[in-house]
Short mmCIF file of C-alpha atoms in Angstrom, two decimals:
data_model
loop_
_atom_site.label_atom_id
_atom_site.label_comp_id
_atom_site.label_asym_id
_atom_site.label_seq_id
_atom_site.Cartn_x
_atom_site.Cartn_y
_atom_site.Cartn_z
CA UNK V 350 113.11 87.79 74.06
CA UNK V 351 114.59 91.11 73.55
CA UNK V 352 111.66 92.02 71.27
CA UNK V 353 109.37 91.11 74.49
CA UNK V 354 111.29 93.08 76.58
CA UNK V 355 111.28 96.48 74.28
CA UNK V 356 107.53 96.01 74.36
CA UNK V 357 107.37 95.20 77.82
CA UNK V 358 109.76 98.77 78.86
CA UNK V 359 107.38 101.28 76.24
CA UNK V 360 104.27 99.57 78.59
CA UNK V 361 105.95 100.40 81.81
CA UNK V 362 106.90 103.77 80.26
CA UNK V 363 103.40 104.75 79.38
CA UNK V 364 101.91 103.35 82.66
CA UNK V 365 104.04 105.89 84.09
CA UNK V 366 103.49 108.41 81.39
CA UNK V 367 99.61 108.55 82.59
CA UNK V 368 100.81 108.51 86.28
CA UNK V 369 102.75 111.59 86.10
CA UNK V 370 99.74 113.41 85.54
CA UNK V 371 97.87 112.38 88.83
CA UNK V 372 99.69 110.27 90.72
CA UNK V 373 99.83 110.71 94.69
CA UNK V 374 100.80 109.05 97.85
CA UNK V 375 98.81 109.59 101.05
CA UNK V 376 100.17 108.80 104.25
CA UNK V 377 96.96 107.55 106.45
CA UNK V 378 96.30 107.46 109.90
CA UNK V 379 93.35 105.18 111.14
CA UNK V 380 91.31 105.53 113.67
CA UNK V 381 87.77 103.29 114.27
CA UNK V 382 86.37 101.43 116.39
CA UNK V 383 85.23 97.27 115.60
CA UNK V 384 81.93 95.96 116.77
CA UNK V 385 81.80 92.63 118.21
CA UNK V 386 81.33 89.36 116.43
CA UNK V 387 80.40 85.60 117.34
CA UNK V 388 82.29 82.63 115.90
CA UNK V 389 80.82 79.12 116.17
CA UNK V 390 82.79 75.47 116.56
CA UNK V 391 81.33 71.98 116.25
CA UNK V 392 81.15 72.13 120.28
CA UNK V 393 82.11 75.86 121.58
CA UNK V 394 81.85 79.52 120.66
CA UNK V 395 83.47 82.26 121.53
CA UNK V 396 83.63 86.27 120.44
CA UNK V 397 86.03 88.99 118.97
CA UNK V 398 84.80 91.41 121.28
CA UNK V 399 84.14 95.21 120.37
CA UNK V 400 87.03 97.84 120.44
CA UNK V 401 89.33 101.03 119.26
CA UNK V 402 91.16 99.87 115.75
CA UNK V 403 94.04 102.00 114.73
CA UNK V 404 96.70 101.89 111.96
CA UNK V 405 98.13 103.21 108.95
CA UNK V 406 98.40 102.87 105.22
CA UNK V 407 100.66 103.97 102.19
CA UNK V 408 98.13 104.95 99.29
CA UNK V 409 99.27 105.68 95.73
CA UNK V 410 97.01 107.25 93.26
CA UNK V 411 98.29 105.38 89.92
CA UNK V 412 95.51 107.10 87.62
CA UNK V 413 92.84 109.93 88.72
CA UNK V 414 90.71 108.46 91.55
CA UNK V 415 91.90 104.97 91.44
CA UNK V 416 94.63 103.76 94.28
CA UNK V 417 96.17 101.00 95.55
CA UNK V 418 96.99 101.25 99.54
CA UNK V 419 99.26 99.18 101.75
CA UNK V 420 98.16 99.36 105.48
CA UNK V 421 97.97 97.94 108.84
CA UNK V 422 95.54 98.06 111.01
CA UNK V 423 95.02 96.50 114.51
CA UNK V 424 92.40 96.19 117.24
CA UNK V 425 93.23 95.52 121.16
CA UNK V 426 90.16 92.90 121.72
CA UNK V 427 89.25 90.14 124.07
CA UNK V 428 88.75 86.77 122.66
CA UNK V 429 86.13 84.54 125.35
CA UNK V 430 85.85 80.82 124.50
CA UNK V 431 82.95 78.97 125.86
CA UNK V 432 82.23 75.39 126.24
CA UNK V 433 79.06 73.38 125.75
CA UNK V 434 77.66 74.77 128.56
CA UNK V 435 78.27 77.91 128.56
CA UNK V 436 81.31 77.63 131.18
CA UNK V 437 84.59 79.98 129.87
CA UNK V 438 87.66 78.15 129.08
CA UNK V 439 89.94 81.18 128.79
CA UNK V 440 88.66 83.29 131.93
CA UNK V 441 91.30 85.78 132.19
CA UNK V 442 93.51 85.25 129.57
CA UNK V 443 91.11 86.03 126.97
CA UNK V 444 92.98 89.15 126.01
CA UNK V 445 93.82 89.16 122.28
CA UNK V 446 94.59 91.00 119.23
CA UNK V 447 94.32 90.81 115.26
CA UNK V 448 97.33 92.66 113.12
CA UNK V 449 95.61 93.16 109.60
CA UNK V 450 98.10 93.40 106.74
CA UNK V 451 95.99 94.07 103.74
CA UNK V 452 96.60 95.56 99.94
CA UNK V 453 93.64 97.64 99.36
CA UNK V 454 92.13 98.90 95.94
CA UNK V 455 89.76 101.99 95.86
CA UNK V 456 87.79 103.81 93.66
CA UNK V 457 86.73 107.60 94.58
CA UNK V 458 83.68 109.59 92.46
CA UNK V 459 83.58 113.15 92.05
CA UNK V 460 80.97 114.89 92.68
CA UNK V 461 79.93 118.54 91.65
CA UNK V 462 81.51 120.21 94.76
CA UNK V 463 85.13 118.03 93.94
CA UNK V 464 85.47 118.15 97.86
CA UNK V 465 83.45 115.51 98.40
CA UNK V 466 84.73 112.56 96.87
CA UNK V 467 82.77 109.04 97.66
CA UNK V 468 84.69 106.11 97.51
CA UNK V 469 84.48 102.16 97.41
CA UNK V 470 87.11 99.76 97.92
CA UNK V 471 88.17 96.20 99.06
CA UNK V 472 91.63 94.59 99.50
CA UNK V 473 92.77 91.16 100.64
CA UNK V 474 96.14 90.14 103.05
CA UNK V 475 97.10 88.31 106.08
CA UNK V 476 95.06 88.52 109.93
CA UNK V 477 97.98 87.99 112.73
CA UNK V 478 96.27 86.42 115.58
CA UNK V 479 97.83 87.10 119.16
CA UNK V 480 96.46 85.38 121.71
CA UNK V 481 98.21 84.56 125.45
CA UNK V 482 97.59 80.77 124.97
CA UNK V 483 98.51 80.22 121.74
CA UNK V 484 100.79 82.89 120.85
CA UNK V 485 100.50 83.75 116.93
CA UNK V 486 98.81 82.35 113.79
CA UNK V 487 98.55 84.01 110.62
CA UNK V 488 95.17 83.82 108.70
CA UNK V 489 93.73 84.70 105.25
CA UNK V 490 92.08 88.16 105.41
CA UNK V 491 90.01 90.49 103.10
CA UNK V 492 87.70 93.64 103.74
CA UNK V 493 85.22 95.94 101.90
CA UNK V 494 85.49 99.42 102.38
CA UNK V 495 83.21 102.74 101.74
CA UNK V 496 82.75 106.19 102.92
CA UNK V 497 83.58 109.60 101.84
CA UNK V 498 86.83 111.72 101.96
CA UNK V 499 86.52 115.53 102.73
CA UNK V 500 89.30 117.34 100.96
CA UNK V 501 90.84 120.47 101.43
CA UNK V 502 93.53 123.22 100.06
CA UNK V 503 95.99 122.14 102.13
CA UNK V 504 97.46 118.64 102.01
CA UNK V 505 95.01 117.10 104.88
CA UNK V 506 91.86 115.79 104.44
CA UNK V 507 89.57 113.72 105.80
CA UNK V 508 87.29 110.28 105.45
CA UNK V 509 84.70 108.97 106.92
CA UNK V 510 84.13 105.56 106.61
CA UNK V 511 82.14 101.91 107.15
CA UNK V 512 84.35 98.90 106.83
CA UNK V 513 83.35 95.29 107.10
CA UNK V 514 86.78 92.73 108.30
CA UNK V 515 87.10 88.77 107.75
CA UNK V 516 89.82 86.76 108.64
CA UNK V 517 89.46 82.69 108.32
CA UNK V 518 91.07 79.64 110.03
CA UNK V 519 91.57 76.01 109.89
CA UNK V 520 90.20 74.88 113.02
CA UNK V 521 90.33 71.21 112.61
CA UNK V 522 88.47 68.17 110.86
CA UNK V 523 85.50 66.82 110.48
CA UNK V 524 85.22 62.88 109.55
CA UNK V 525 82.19 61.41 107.25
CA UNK V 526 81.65 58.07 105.99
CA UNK V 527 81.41 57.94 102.04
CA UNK V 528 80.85 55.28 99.72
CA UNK V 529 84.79 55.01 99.26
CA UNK V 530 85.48 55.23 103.04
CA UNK V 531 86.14 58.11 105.69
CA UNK V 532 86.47 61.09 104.27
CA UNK V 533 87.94 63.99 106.10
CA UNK V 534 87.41 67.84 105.29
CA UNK V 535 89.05 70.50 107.25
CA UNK V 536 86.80 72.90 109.04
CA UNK V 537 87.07 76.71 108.45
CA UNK V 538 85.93 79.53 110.92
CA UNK V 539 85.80 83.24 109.97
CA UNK V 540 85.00 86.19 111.79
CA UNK V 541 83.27 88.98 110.39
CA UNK V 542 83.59 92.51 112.09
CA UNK V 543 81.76 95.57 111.01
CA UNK V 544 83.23 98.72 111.87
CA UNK V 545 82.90 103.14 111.66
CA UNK V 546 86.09 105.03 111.58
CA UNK V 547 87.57 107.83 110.62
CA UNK V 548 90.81 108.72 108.91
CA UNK V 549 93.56 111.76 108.92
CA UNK V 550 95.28 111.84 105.12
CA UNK V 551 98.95 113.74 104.21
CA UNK V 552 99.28 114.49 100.49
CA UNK V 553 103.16 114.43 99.91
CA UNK V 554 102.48 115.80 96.21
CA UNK V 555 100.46 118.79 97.00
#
């Protein structure tokens, strides 16, 4: 065990080794804005409607242009529910929001100028739904990331960015007769929001 251990503190020590040379934590402020998406059920529908999405995030660069970020980002939305036909259910007290909590990974490219850098990146977390009906849930969520961050001399810069959001939820079962019996499977909505922001970075190391 102790042999394990030796091995396991010279890893950790050369992780951090490599990190020392470019490591650096970003504070980020987010600011976009969501555009509207429509989720069916077996017998309704309803919509995350479009609106401003702000946040922030923690990123740490733990090798040159690779980081790992911890944010949170939320959007102030209504959330309509419709029956069969077409009626509202919720008709004013549709108001809603989604609290994403998600651990992102990107990758940024240099280019020949170095103050462009392009990026990609996608992370995974929790959604926290608040609605006025049903107070909160807490989902499964992931998004996929990309855009391009405008550096500077000073310790600001700048990204612009395109982001697509998913968050999932167990909305029930559905029955079905099988050989063996009745079978029943959960049912699963997701939303999927596509959204264009932009974002104001702090470099503590520079």
């Amino acid at each position: 065990m102790k042999k394990y251990n030796l091995l396991f503190v010279v890893f950790l020590c050369s992780i951090f080794a490599t990190a020392q040379q470019s490591q650096s934590f970003l504070l980020n402020l987010y600011g976009g804005y969501a555009f509207s998406d429509k989720v069916e059920f077996d017998n309704m529908y309803g919509y995350v409607e479009d609106g401003f999405e702000y946040g922030a995030g923690l990123e740490y660069f733990f090798i040159e242009n690779s980081s790992v970020e911890l944010k949170y980002n939320r959007p102030d939305t209504k959330l309509p529910l419709y029956g069969p036909l077409g009626t509202q259910l919720n008709e004013g007290d549709d108001k809603g929001a989604i609290n994403y909590v998600l651990l992102d990974y990107a990758h940024y490219f240099t280019t020949g100028s170095g103050k462009l850098l392009p990026y990609l990146g996608a992370g995974a977390g929790v959604a926290i739904l608040e609605t006025p009906r049903s107070g909160t849930g807490t989902y499964f969520a992931w998004e996929a990331k990309l855009g391009v961050k405008i550096t500077t001399s000073s310790p600001l810069s700048i990204n612009l960015n395109a982001y697509l959001q998913s968050m999932s939820a167990a909305v029930g079962n559905s029955y079905y007769w099988t050989n063996i019996g009745i079978v029943a499977a959960t049912d699963y909505v997701s939303t999927y929001q596509f959204g264009l922001g932009a974002t104001l970075s702090y470099d503590f190391n520079k």
